[in-house]
Amino acid sequence: MDFELDAGQYAWLTEVREFLSENVTPELRAELSEHDLEFPNGEVARFRRKIGAKGWFGLNWPREYGGLGLGAVHQHLLMSEFEYAGVPGPDLTVTSVAPMIMRHGTEQNKTEWLPQIAKGEMICAVGYSEAEAGTDLASLRTRATRDGEHWVINGSKIWNSGAQRATHEWLCVRTDPTGVRHRGISVIIVPIDSPGISIRPLYAWSGYRTNEIHFDDVRVPVTNLIGEINRGWTYITGALDLERGALTNAGDLRRAVDELRDLARSPRRDGSVPADDAGLRRRLAQAEADVEVATLMGYEASSILDSGVIPTVEVSVEKIFTSELRQRIANLALDLLGPDGLLAHRSESAPLAGKFERLYRVAPLMRFGGGTNEVLRDVIAQRGHGMPSYGR
Ligand SMILES: Cc1cc2nc3c(=O)[nH]c(=O)nc-3n(C[C@H](O)[C@H](O)[C@H](O)COP(=O)(O)OP(=O)(O)OC[C@H]3O[C@@H](n4cnc5c(N)ncnc54)[C@H](O)[C@@H]3O)c2cc1C
């Protein structure tokens, strides 16, 4: 494939960069450094409304669904620039939930949910994992039972990231407990403020907040079922492929390497200069090359998406590569910064307010978020190389 962007894509990059330079204000940065990815009613909410007003949440959707009719490469470029700037852009609601509604949803699903997502007004938490169903997701037990014109939902999900700021849950439930496990699963959209839902915070080592969420006789209209009953496995696996693609953008890695290049020239507290160390220089150069590879992988996966195919194998390769690269860059940063690199995130005397100390704690998450790298290696072996599946 041709990895060179065309004139229209370069013009798009310029437009996105201009938007960011005008709208990423010191006030927005201050709020983000205080609240991370929380979305209180302040600068971040205002920033999201501006993105919605430009139509950028649905930029690569067809116009009939409220989109701008641009491509997946455009979306990828926008997300890379937002990541480089360190500000929140389109989330999983836009990048993996909406495309599945577009591909598989009923007409009512599309008219009810897509316009709200395009405006940034509907934010979904993604409810797959349960205490006994992680990698083996098909063993999930949260049940939805039909009662007249409603689904009645009972059960619980764990690691439900973003539930505290979501408006809805993209919920994966069992609707047929009798047949083949994968064929008895459906996806239902559940308003997060429905009676019977309770949310409890769960903090990861990085300080990142995720949640337990419990459903106790939660009732939603039958029309909230996505697509067809018991076909949820197809929608979930498609959404997970798109999630991997979206999670593996290299914009933040580009930024990290740019910052480390500057820090390498600055004397540490003991007067030594990291760039004088040939080993560190070599690792920095390797990181530079690896970020370039990750960037090109992102172009490749989004180009395949533009051709109408979901690139399962390519995004698995990309997700493994970028998540392991993120860890290598975090390790390099701590070695390069010396003892100052261990100063806690948000500590005033830490380089870049402890950004890399935090990255070191956040990096492991990406190695299992959206499916573990071990399992993705199996996906590459089986679907990419035609190897037999596990256990046969
Ligand atoms: C901070 C955080 C945020 C998360 N956010 C969400 C979210 O928003 N929504 C959501 O639904 N989930 C979320 N998750 C859950 C995440 O997707 C799961 O943790 C992940 O899928 C792994 O499942 P598990 O934790 O049950 O581990 P397990 O499935 O028990 O796996 C444990 C280990 O065994 C390995 N393993 C398991 N089966 C195989 C196999 N067949 N072959 C080879 N190795 C195998 C795994 O690779 C892993 O190393 C989040 C998790 C965390 C920690």
GROMACS .gro file of C-alpha atoms and ligand atoms in nm:
model
  445
    1MET     CA    1   0.000   0.000   0.000
    2ASP     CA    2   0.095   0.366  -0.038
    3PHE     CA    3   0.182   0.502   0.307
    4GLU     CA    4   0.207   0.863   0.184
    5LEU     CA    5  -0.092   1.079   0.282
    6ASP     CA    6  -0.267   1.254  -0.007
    7ALA     CA    7  -0.321   1.631  -0.037
    8GLY     CA    8  -0.671   1.612   0.115
    9GLN     CA    9  -0.540   1.417   0.416
   10TYR     CA   10  -0.257   1.669   0.471
   11ALA     CA   11  -0.513   1.953   0.454
   12TRP     CA   12  -0.722   1.764   0.712
   13LEU     CA   13  -0.419   1.733   0.943
   14THR     CA   14  -0.368   2.109   0.920
   15GLU     CA   15  -0.736   2.172   1.001
   16VAL     CA   16  -0.722   1.944   1.307
   17ARG     CA   17  -0.397   2.104   1.429
   18GLU     CA   18  -0.546   2.453   1.393
   19PHE     CA   19  -0.853   2.347   1.589
   20LEU     CA   20  -0.633   2.210   1.868
   21SER     CA   21  -0.409   2.515   1.884
   22GLU     CA   22  -0.719   2.738   1.917
   23ASN     CA   23  -0.913   2.521   2.162
   24VAL     CA   24  -0.666   2.343   2.388
   25THR     CA   25  -0.659   2.622   2.645
   26PRO     CA   26  -0.459   2.640   2.970
   27GLU     CA   27  -0.793   2.604   3.151
   28LEU     CA   28  -0.867   2.277   2.968
   29ARG     CA   29  -0.519   2.146   3.047
   30ALA     CA   30  -0.557   2.242   3.413
   31GLU     CA   31  -0.887   2.055   3.439
   32LEU     CA   32  -0.744   1.749   3.262
   33SER     CA   33  -0.439   1.736   3.487
   34GLU     CA   34  -0.669   1.751   3.787
   35HIS     CA   35  -0.933   1.500   3.677
   36ASP     CA   36  -0.763   1.279   3.417
   37LEU     CA   37  -1.036   1.134   3.197
   38GLU     CA   38  -1.329   1.237   3.415
   39PHE     CA   39  -1.578   1.456   3.233
   40PRO     CA   40  -1.718   1.701   3.483
   41ASN     CA   41  -1.937   1.986   3.361
   42GLY     CA   42  -1.654   2.220   3.287
   43GLU     CA   43  -1.381   2.273   3.030
   44VAL     CA   44  -1.374   1.912   2.909
   45ALA     CA   45  -1.751   1.910   2.856
   46ARG     CA   46  -1.721   2.241   2.667
   47PHE     CA   47  -1.440   2.098   2.454
   48ARG     CA   48  -1.652   1.791   2.370
   49ARG     CA   49  -1.941   2.017   2.265
   50LYS     CA   50  -1.708   2.195   2.022
   51ILE     CA   51  -1.601   1.862   1.870
   52GLY     CA   52  -1.969   1.763   1.841
   53ALA     CA   53  -2.062   2.096   1.679
   54LYS     CA   54  -1.798   2.038   1.410
   55GLY     CA   55  -1.946   1.693   1.341
   56TRP     CA   56  -1.612   1.529   1.425
   57PHE     CA   57  -1.754   1.247   1.636
   58GLY     CA   58  -1.921   1.112   1.322
   59LEU     CA   59  -1.663   1.235   1.074
   60ASN     CA   60  -1.621   0.900   0.897
   61TRP     CA   61  -1.989   0.803   0.904
   62PRO     CA   62  -2.214   0.821   0.597
   63ARG     CA   63  -2.407   1.148   0.573
   64GLU     CA   64  -2.742   0.964   0.608
   65TYR     CA   65  -2.648   0.891   0.972
   66GLY     CA   66  -2.540   1.246   1.052
   67GLY     CA   67  -2.175   1.195   0.953
   68LEU     CA   68  -1.938   1.402   0.739
   69GLY     CA   69  -1.869   1.120   0.492
   70LEU     CA   70  -1.489   1.130   0.548
   71GLY     CA   71  -1.276   0.815   0.586
   72ALA     CA   72  -1.130   0.597   0.860
   73VAL     CA   73  -0.785   0.739   0.777
   74HIS     CA   74  -0.922   1.088   0.856
   75GLN     CA   75  -1.052   0.960   1.189
   76HIS     CA   76  -0.720   0.793   1.263
   77LEU     CA   77  -0.528   1.113   1.188
   78LEU     CA   78  -0.760   1.315   1.411
   79MET     CA   79  -0.721   1.071   1.699
   80SER     CA   80  -0.341   1.070   1.664
   81GLU     CA   81  -0.335   1.450   1.680
   82PHE     CA   82  -0.566   1.457   1.983
   83GLU     CA   83  -0.347   1.200   2.156
   84TYR     CA   84  -0.035   1.398   2.074
   85ALA     CA   85  -0.203   1.704   2.230
   86GLY     CA   86  -0.306   1.493   2.534
   87VAL     CA   87  -0.677   1.576   2.510
   88PRO     CA   88  -0.979   1.342   2.487
   89GLY     CA   89  -1.123   1.288   2.140
   90PRO     CA   90  -1.371   1.034   2.001
   91ASP     CA   91  -1.409   0.748   2.249
   92LEU     CA   92  -1.516   0.384   2.211
   93THR     CA   93  -1.880   0.490   2.170
   94VAL     CA   94  -1.780   0.653   1.844
   95THR     CA   95  -1.508   0.418   1.727
   96SER     CA   96  -1.655   0.077   1.809
   97VAL     CA   97  -2.019   0.099   1.931
   98ALA     CA   98  -2.155   0.329   1.658
   99PRO     CA   99  -2.003   0.133   1.364
  100MET     CA  100  -2.166  -0.187   1.494
  101ILE     CA  101  -2.504  -0.011   1.523
  102MET     CA  102  -2.455   0.114   1.166
  103ARG     CA  103  -2.366  -0.232   1.033
  104HIS     CA  104  -2.606  -0.450   1.230
  105GLY     CA  105  -2.864  -0.232   1.408
  106THR     CA  106  -3.236  -0.212   1.332
  107GLU     CA  107  -3.366   0.108   1.170
  108GLN     CA  108  -3.495   0.215   1.511
  109ASN     CA  109  -3.152   0.151   1.670
  110LYS     CA  110  -2.993   0.376   1.407
  111THR     CA  111  -3.239   0.665   1.429
  112GLU     CA  112  -3.254   0.650   1.808
  113TRP     CA  113  -2.883   0.628   1.897
  114LEU     CA  114  -2.662   0.749   1.611
  115PRO     CA  115  -2.765   1.118   1.610
  116GLN     CA  116  -2.701   1.139   1.986
  117ILE     CA  117  -2.358   0.976   1.946
  118ALA     CA  118  -2.268   1.210   1.659
  119LYS     CA  119  -2.335   1.511   1.882
  120GLY     CA  120  -2.129   1.364   2.167
  121GLU     CA  121  -2.439   1.350   2.388
  122MET     CA  122  -2.444   0.972   2.428
  123ILE     CA  123  -2.143   0.807   2.591
  124CYS     CA  124  -2.140   0.428   2.642
  125ALA     CA  125  -1.954   0.219   2.895
  126VAL     CA  126  -1.869  -0.117   2.741
  127GLY     CA  127  -2.008  -0.405   2.948
  128TYR     CA  128  -1.842  -0.734   2.849
  129SER     CA  129  -1.626  -0.868   3.135
  130GLU     CA  130  -1.768  -1.044   3.438
  131ALA     CA  131  -1.594  -1.187   3.744
  132GLU     CA  132  -1.596  -1.533   3.579
  133ALA     CA  133  -1.589  -1.422   3.215
  134GLY     CA  134  -1.284  -1.235   3.088
  135THR     CA  135  -1.094  -1.396   2.803
  136ASP     CA  136  -1.359  -1.668   2.800
  137LEU     CA  137  -1.630  -1.410   2.740
  138ALA     CA  138  -1.880  -1.664   2.607
  139SER     CA  139  -1.926  -1.792   2.964
  140LEU     CA  140  -2.092  -1.464   3.067
  141ARG     CA  141  -2.399  -1.499   3.289
  142THR     CA  142  -2.572  -1.159   3.307
  143ARG     CA  143  -2.925  -1.246   3.190
  144ALA     CA  144  -3.191  -1.060   2.996
  145THR     CA  145  -3.539  -1.214   3.001
  146ARG     CA  146  -3.827  -1.085   2.795
  147ASP     CA  147  -4.135  -0.965   2.985
  148GLY     CA  148  -4.393  -0.826   2.741
  149GLU     CA  149  -4.244  -0.518   2.577
  150HIS     CA  150  -3.941  -0.506   2.811
  151TRP     CA  151  -3.614  -0.684   2.875
  152VAL     CA  152  -3.552  -0.751   3.244
  153ILE     CA  153  -3.178  -0.762   3.321
  154ASN     CA  154  -3.006  -0.925   3.619
  155GLY     CA  155  -2.636  -0.978   3.684
  156SER     CA  156  -2.315  -0.780   3.712
  157LYS     CA  157  -2.013  -0.665   3.513
  158ILE     CA  158  -1.663  -0.591   3.633
  159TRP     CA  159  -1.393  -0.355   3.499
  160ASN     CA  160  -1.671  -0.137   3.358
  161SER     CA  161  -1.456   0.160   3.262
  162GLY     CA  162  -1.620   0.500   3.229
  163ALA     CA  163  -1.955   0.394   3.383
  164GLN     CA  164  -1.926   0.691   3.621
  165ARG     CA  165  -1.947   0.938   3.331
  166ALA     CA  166  -2.144   0.731   3.077
  167THR     CA  167  -2.503   0.796   2.974
  168HIS     CA  168  -2.561   0.436   2.853
  169GLU     CA  169  -2.425   0.085   2.878
  170TRP     CA  170  -2.343  -0.122   2.564
  171LEU     CA  171  -2.434  -0.437   2.751
  172CYS     CA  172  -2.361  -0.790   2.650
  173VAL     CA  173  -2.615  -1.035   2.800
  174ARG     CA  174  -2.726  -1.394   2.780
  175THR     CA  175  -3.067  -1.425   2.614
  176ASP     CA  176  -3.062  -1.802   2.551
  177PRO     CA  177  -2.912  -2.015   2.831
  178THR     CA  178  -2.991  -2.346   2.659
  179GLY     CA  179  -2.796  -2.359   2.331
  180VAL     CA  180  -2.435  -2.317   2.213
  181ARG     CA  181  -2.275  -2.055   2.441
  182HIS     CA  182  -2.172  -1.809   2.165
  183ARG     CA  183  -2.515  -1.822   2.003
  184GLY     CA  184  -2.715  -1.730   2.314
  185ILE     CA  185  -2.570  -1.380   2.358
  186SER     CA  186  -2.725  -1.043   2.265
  187VAL     CA  187  -2.634  -0.677   2.302
  188ILE     CA  188  -2.875  -0.433   2.466
  189ILE     CA  189  -2.840  -0.057   2.516
  190VAL     CA  190  -2.924   0.034   2.876
  191PRO     CA  191  -2.960   0.395   3.001
  192ILE     CA  192  -2.719   0.418   3.293
  193ASP     CA  193  -2.971   0.601   3.511
  194SER     CA  194  -3.224   0.313   3.488
  195PRO     CA  195  -3.369   0.206   3.825
  196GLY     CA  196  -3.192  -0.107   3.955
  197ILE     CA  197  -2.838  -0.011   3.840
  198SER     CA  198  -2.568   0.042   4.101
  199ILE     CA  199  -2.205   0.138   4.031
  200ARG     CA  200  -1.907   0.086   4.261
  201PRO     CA  201  -1.561   0.230   4.188
  202LEU     CA  202  -1.263   0.000   4.137
  203TYR     CA  203  -0.917   0.160   4.113
  204ALA     CA  204  -0.630   0.010   3.915
  205TRP     CA  205  -0.263   0.041   4.020
  206SER     CA  206  -0.225   0.339   3.787
  207GLY     CA  207  -0.498   0.526   3.973
  208TYR     CA  208  -0.729   0.472   3.676
  209ARG     CA  209  -1.089   0.438   3.787
  210THR     CA  210  -1.294   0.151   3.653
  211ASN     CA  211  -1.611   0.003   3.811
  212GLU     CA  212  -1.828  -0.285   3.915
  213ILE     CA  213  -2.181  -0.242   3.787
  214HIS     CA  214  -2.482  -0.438   3.913
  215PHE     CA  215  -2.817  -0.488   3.738
  216ASP     CA  216  -3.109  -0.577   3.961
  217ASP     CA  217  -3.436  -0.625   3.768
  218VAL     CA  218  -3.342  -0.343   3.531
  219ARG     CA  219  -3.614  -0.292   3.268
  220VAL     CA  220  -3.556  -0.151   2.921
  221PRO     CA  221  -3.783  -0.148   2.612
  222VAL     CA  222  -3.744  -0.450   2.379
  223THR     CA  223  -3.643  -0.207   2.103
  224ASN     CA  224  -3.313  -0.142   2.291
  225LEU     CA  225  -3.188  -0.480   2.164
  226ILE     CA  226  -2.921  -0.423   1.899
  227GLY     CA  227  -2.991  -0.599   1.568
  228GLU     CA  228  -3.114  -0.955   1.610
  229ILE     CA  229  -3.158  -1.160   1.925
  230ASN     CA  230  -2.878  -1.413   1.999
  231ARG     CA  231  -2.651  -1.262   1.730
  232GLY     CA  232  -2.456  -1.054   1.983
  233TRP     CA  233  -2.130  -1.249   1.948
  234THR     CA  234  -2.084  -1.112   1.596
  235TYR     CA  235  -2.142  -0.754   1.715
  236ILE     CA  236  -1.913  -0.793   2.017
  237THR     CA  237  -1.621  -0.944   1.827
  238GLY     CA  238  -1.657  -0.677   1.556
  239ALA     CA  239  -1.667  -0.402   1.820
  240LEU     CA  240  -1.360  -0.552   1.993
  241ASP     CA  241  -1.162  -0.552   1.668
  242LEU     CA  242  -1.247  -0.184   1.623
  243GLU     CA  243  -1.163  -0.117   1.989
  244ARG     CA  244  -0.816  -0.267   1.940
  245GLY     CA  245  -0.760  -0.047   1.637
  246ALA     CA  246  -0.873   0.264   1.825
  247LEU     CA  247  -0.676   0.179   2.141
  248THR     CA  248  -0.351   0.142   1.952
  249ASN     CA  249  -0.307   0.485   1.810
  250ALA     CA  250   0.058   0.597   1.833
  251GLY     CA  251  -0.002   0.974   1.888
  252ASP     CA  252   0.079   0.962   2.260
  253LEU     CA  253   0.392   0.754   2.189
  254ARG     CA  254   0.514   1.010   1.934
  255ARG     CA  255   0.468   1.279   2.199
  256ALA     CA  256   0.650   1.070   2.463
  257VAL     CA  257   0.952   1.014   2.239
  258ASP     CA  258   0.965   1.385   2.144
  259GLU     CA  259   0.964   1.475   2.514
  260LEU     CA  260   1.227   1.215   2.602
  261ARG     CA  261   1.455   1.348   2.328
  262ASP     CA  262   1.444   1.691   2.498
  263LEU     CA  263   1.482   1.546   2.847
  264ALA     CA  264   1.784   1.342   2.733
  265ARG     CA  265   1.974   1.668   2.676
  266SER     CA  266   1.889   1.816   3.018
  267PRO     CA  267   2.124   1.751   3.311
  268ARG     CA  268   1.982   1.536   3.589
  269ARG     CA  269   1.998   1.648   3.953
  270ASP     CA  270   2.350   1.496   3.988
  271GLY     CA  271   2.474   1.686   3.679
  272SER     CA  272   2.494   1.384   3.448
  273VAL     CA  273   2.337   1.418   3.104
  274PRO     CA  274   2.138   1.114   2.980
  275ALA     CA  275   2.237   1.176   2.618
  276ASP     CA  276   2.601   1.111   2.712
  277ASP     CA  277   2.509   0.746   2.773
  278ALA     CA  278   2.544   0.549   2.447
  279GLY     CA  279   2.305   0.277   2.571
  280LEU     CA  280   2.027   0.530   2.635
  281ARG     CA  281   2.091   0.701   2.300
  282ARG     CA  282   2.055   0.366   2.125
  283ARG     CA  283   1.729   0.283   2.306
  284LEU     CA  284   1.591   0.628   2.224
  285ALA     CA  285   1.678   0.582   1.855
  286GLN     CA  286   1.510   0.240   1.860
  287ALA     CA  287   1.198   0.393   2.018
  288GLU     CA  288   1.197   0.658   1.745
  289ALA     CA  289   1.204   0.388   1.475
  290ASP     CA  290   0.939   0.181   1.654
  291VAL     CA  291   0.700   0.478   1.683
  292GLU     CA  292   0.736   0.530   1.309
  293VAL     CA  293   0.646   0.163   1.253
  294ALA     CA  294   0.344   0.195   1.486
  295THR     CA  295   0.231   0.506   1.296
  296LEU     CA  296   0.247   0.324   0.963
  297MET     CA  297   0.060   0.025   1.112
  298GLY     CA  298  -0.219   0.267   1.207
  299TYR     CA  299  -0.232   0.399   0.849
  300GLU     CA  300  -0.252   0.042   0.720
  301ALA     CA  301  -0.534  -0.067   0.955
  302SER     CA  302  -0.741   0.246   0.886
  303SER     CA  303  -0.689   0.211   0.508
  304ILE     CA  304  -0.824  -0.145   0.527
  305LEU     CA  305  -1.123  -0.014   0.724
  306ASP     CA  306  -1.181   0.240   0.448
  307SER     CA  307  -1.210  -0.049   0.203
  308GLY     CA  308  -1.506  -0.181   0.410
  309VAL     CA  309  -1.325  -0.471   0.581
  310ILE     CA  310  -1.261  -0.499   0.958
  311PRO     CA  311  -0.888  -0.580   0.981
  312THR     CA  312  -0.893  -0.839   1.261
  313VAL     CA  313  -0.539  -0.971   1.215
  314GLU     CA  314  -0.381  -0.633   1.139
  315VAL     CA  315  -0.528  -0.462   1.449
  316SER     CA  316  -0.417  -0.758   1.662
  317VAL     CA  317  -0.059  -0.714   1.537
  318GLU     CA  318  -0.084  -0.339   1.587
  319LYS     CA  319  -0.228  -0.369   1.937
  320ILE     CA  320   0.044  -0.610   2.053
  321PHE     CA  321   0.319  -0.397   1.900
  322THR     CA  322   0.205  -0.060   2.036
  323SER     CA  323   0.116  -0.187   2.383
  324GLU     CA  324   0.456  -0.354   2.425
  325LEU     CA  325   0.623  -0.045   2.278
  326ARG     CA  326   0.440   0.175   2.531
  327GLN     CA  327   0.590  -0.038   2.809
  328ARG     CA  328   0.942  -0.017   2.656
  329ILE     CA  329   0.912   0.362   2.630
  330ALA     CA  330   0.798   0.384   2.994
  331ASN     CA  331   1.092   0.167   3.103
  332LEU     CA  332   1.332   0.379   2.896
  333ALA     CA  333   1.192   0.700   3.048
  334LEU     CA  334   1.250   0.581   3.403
  335ASP     CA  335   1.609   0.474   3.321
  336LEU     CA  336   1.674   0.800   3.138
  337LEU     CA  337   1.539   1.025   3.414
  338GLY     CA  338   1.721   0.844   3.696
  339PRO     CA  339   1.583   0.878   4.051
  340ASP     CA  340   1.375   1.185   3.952
  341GLY     CA  341   1.177   0.959   3.721
  342LEU     CA  342   1.039   0.780   4.026
  343LEU     CA  343   0.888   1.095   4.175
  344ALA     CA  344   0.512   1.047   4.191
  345HIS     CA  345   0.274   1.172   3.924
  346ARG     CA  346   0.160   1.529   3.998
  347SER     CA  347   0.458   1.591   4.224
  348GLU     CA  348   0.584   1.944   4.156
  349SER     CA  349   0.953   1.853   4.147
  350ALA     CA  350   0.906   1.559   3.906
  351PRO     CA  351   1.004   1.604   3.539
  352LEU     CA  352   0.687   1.682   3.339
  353ALA     CA  353   0.490   1.654   3.665
  354GLY     CA  354   0.560   1.280   3.683
  355LYS     CA  355   0.405   1.197   3.347
  356PHE     CA  356   0.643   0.905   3.292
  357GLU     CA  357   0.606   0.765   3.642
  358ARG     CA  358   0.235   0.744   3.563
  359LEU     CA  359   0.293   0.602   3.215
  360TYR     CA  360   0.498   0.323   3.377
  361ARG     CA  361   0.192   0.229   3.585
  362VAL     CA  362  -0.062   0.277   3.303
  363ALA     CA  363   0.131   0.087   3.034
  364PRO     CA  364   0.046  -0.268   3.154
  365LEU     CA  365  -0.326  -0.194   3.110
  366MET     CA  366  -0.291  -0.170   2.735
  367ARG     CA  367  -0.137  -0.518   2.720
  368PHE     CA  368  -0.466  -0.678   2.830
  369GLY     CA  369  -0.732  -0.408   2.769
  370GLY     CA  370  -0.948  -0.499   2.467
  371GLY     CA  371  -0.829  -0.863   2.492
  372THR     CA  372  -0.494  -0.986   2.622
  373ASN     CA  373  -0.185  -0.995   2.402
  374GLU     CA  374  -0.150  -1.372   2.464
  375VAL     CA  375  -0.495  -1.429   2.318
  376LEU     CA  376  -0.429  -1.190   2.028
  377ARG     CA  377  -0.120  -1.395   1.943
  378ASP     CA  378  -0.357  -1.692   1.910
  379VAL     CA  379  -0.584  -1.481   1.685
  380ILE     CA  380  -0.287  -1.402   1.458
  381ALA     CA  381  -0.182  -1.769   1.450
  382GLN     CA  382  -0.531  -1.896   1.374
  383ARG     CA  383  -0.684  -1.633   1.148
  384GLY     CA  384  -0.364  -1.492   1.003
  385HIS     CA  385  -0.164  -1.812   0.956
  386GLY     CA  386  -0.443  -2.073   0.942
  387MET     CA  387  -0.305  -2.264   1.243
  388PRO     CA  388  -0.538  -2.500   1.432
  389SER     CA  389  -0.740  -2.342   1.715
  390TYR     CA  390  -0.650  -2.393   2.081
  391GLY     CA  391  -0.711  -2.743   2.216
  392ARG     CA  392  -0.750  -2.923   1.882
  393LIG     C1  393  -0.819  -0.121   3.420
  393LIG     C2  394  -0.906  -0.215   3.341
  393LIG     C3  395  -1.005  -0.164   3.258
  393LIG     C4  396  -1.091  -0.252   3.187
  393LIG     N1  397  -1.196  -0.200   3.116
  393LIG     C5  398  -1.291  -0.286   3.068
  393LIG     C6  399  -1.415  -0.237   3.013
  393LIG     O1  400  -1.437  -0.116   3.005
  393LIG     N2  401  -1.509  -0.326   2.972
  393LIG     C7  402  -1.490  -0.462   2.979
  393LIG     O2  403  -1.579  -0.538   2.942
  393LIG     N3  404  -1.372  -0.513   3.030
  393LIG     C8  405  -1.274  -0.429   3.075
  393LIG     N4  406  -1.158  -0.478   3.131
  393LIG     C9  407  -1.140  -0.623   3.137
  393LIG    C10  408  -1.033  -0.676   3.044
  393LIG     O3  409  -1.079  -0.673   2.910
  393LIG    C11  410  -0.999  -0.815   3.093
  393LIG     O4  411  -0.920  -0.798   3.210
  393LIG    C12  412  -0.924  -0.897   2.992
  393LIG     O5  413  -1.007  -0.929   2.884
  393LIG    C13  414  -0.870  -1.028   3.054
  393LIG     O6  415  -0.969  -1.097   3.125
  393LIG     P1  416  -0.941  -1.145   3.277
  393LIG     O7  417  -0.896  -1.026   3.355
  393LIG     O8  418  -1.063  -1.216   3.325
  393LIG     O9  419  -0.818  -1.242   3.268
  393LIG     P2  420  -0.822  -1.397   3.227
  393LIG    O10  421  -0.910  -1.418   3.112
  393LIG    O11  422  -0.850  -1.476   3.351
  393LIG    O12  423  -0.672  -1.420   3.183
  393LIG    C14  424  -0.564  -1.432   3.278
  393LIG    C15  425  -0.438  -1.464   3.200
  393LIG    O13  426  -0.453  -1.590   3.132
  393LIG    C16  427  -0.428  -1.575   2.992
  393LIG     N5  428  -0.519  -1.659   2.914
  393LIG    C17  429  -0.651  -1.678   2.937
  393LIG     N6  430  -0.704  -1.760   2.844
  393LIG    C18  431  -0.602  -1.790   2.757
  393LIG    C19  432  -0.594  -1.869   2.638
  393LIG     N7  433  -0.701  -1.932   2.589
  393LIG     N8  434  -0.473  -1.877   2.576
  393LIG    C20  435  -0.366  -1.812   2.623
  393LIG     N9  436  -0.367  -1.737   2.738
  393LIG    C21  437  -0.484  -1.725   2.802
  393LIG    C22  438  -0.455  -1.428   2.963
  393LIG    O14  439  -0.383  -1.385   2.848
  393LIG    C23  440  -0.407  -1.360   3.091
  393LIG    O15  441  -0.267  -1.341   3.087
  393LIG    C24  442  -1.070  -0.392   3.197
  393LIG    C25  443  -0.968  -0.442   3.280
  393LIG    C26  444  -0.889  -0.356   3.354
  393LIG    C27  445  -0.788  -0.415   3.449
   0.00000   0.00000   0.00000
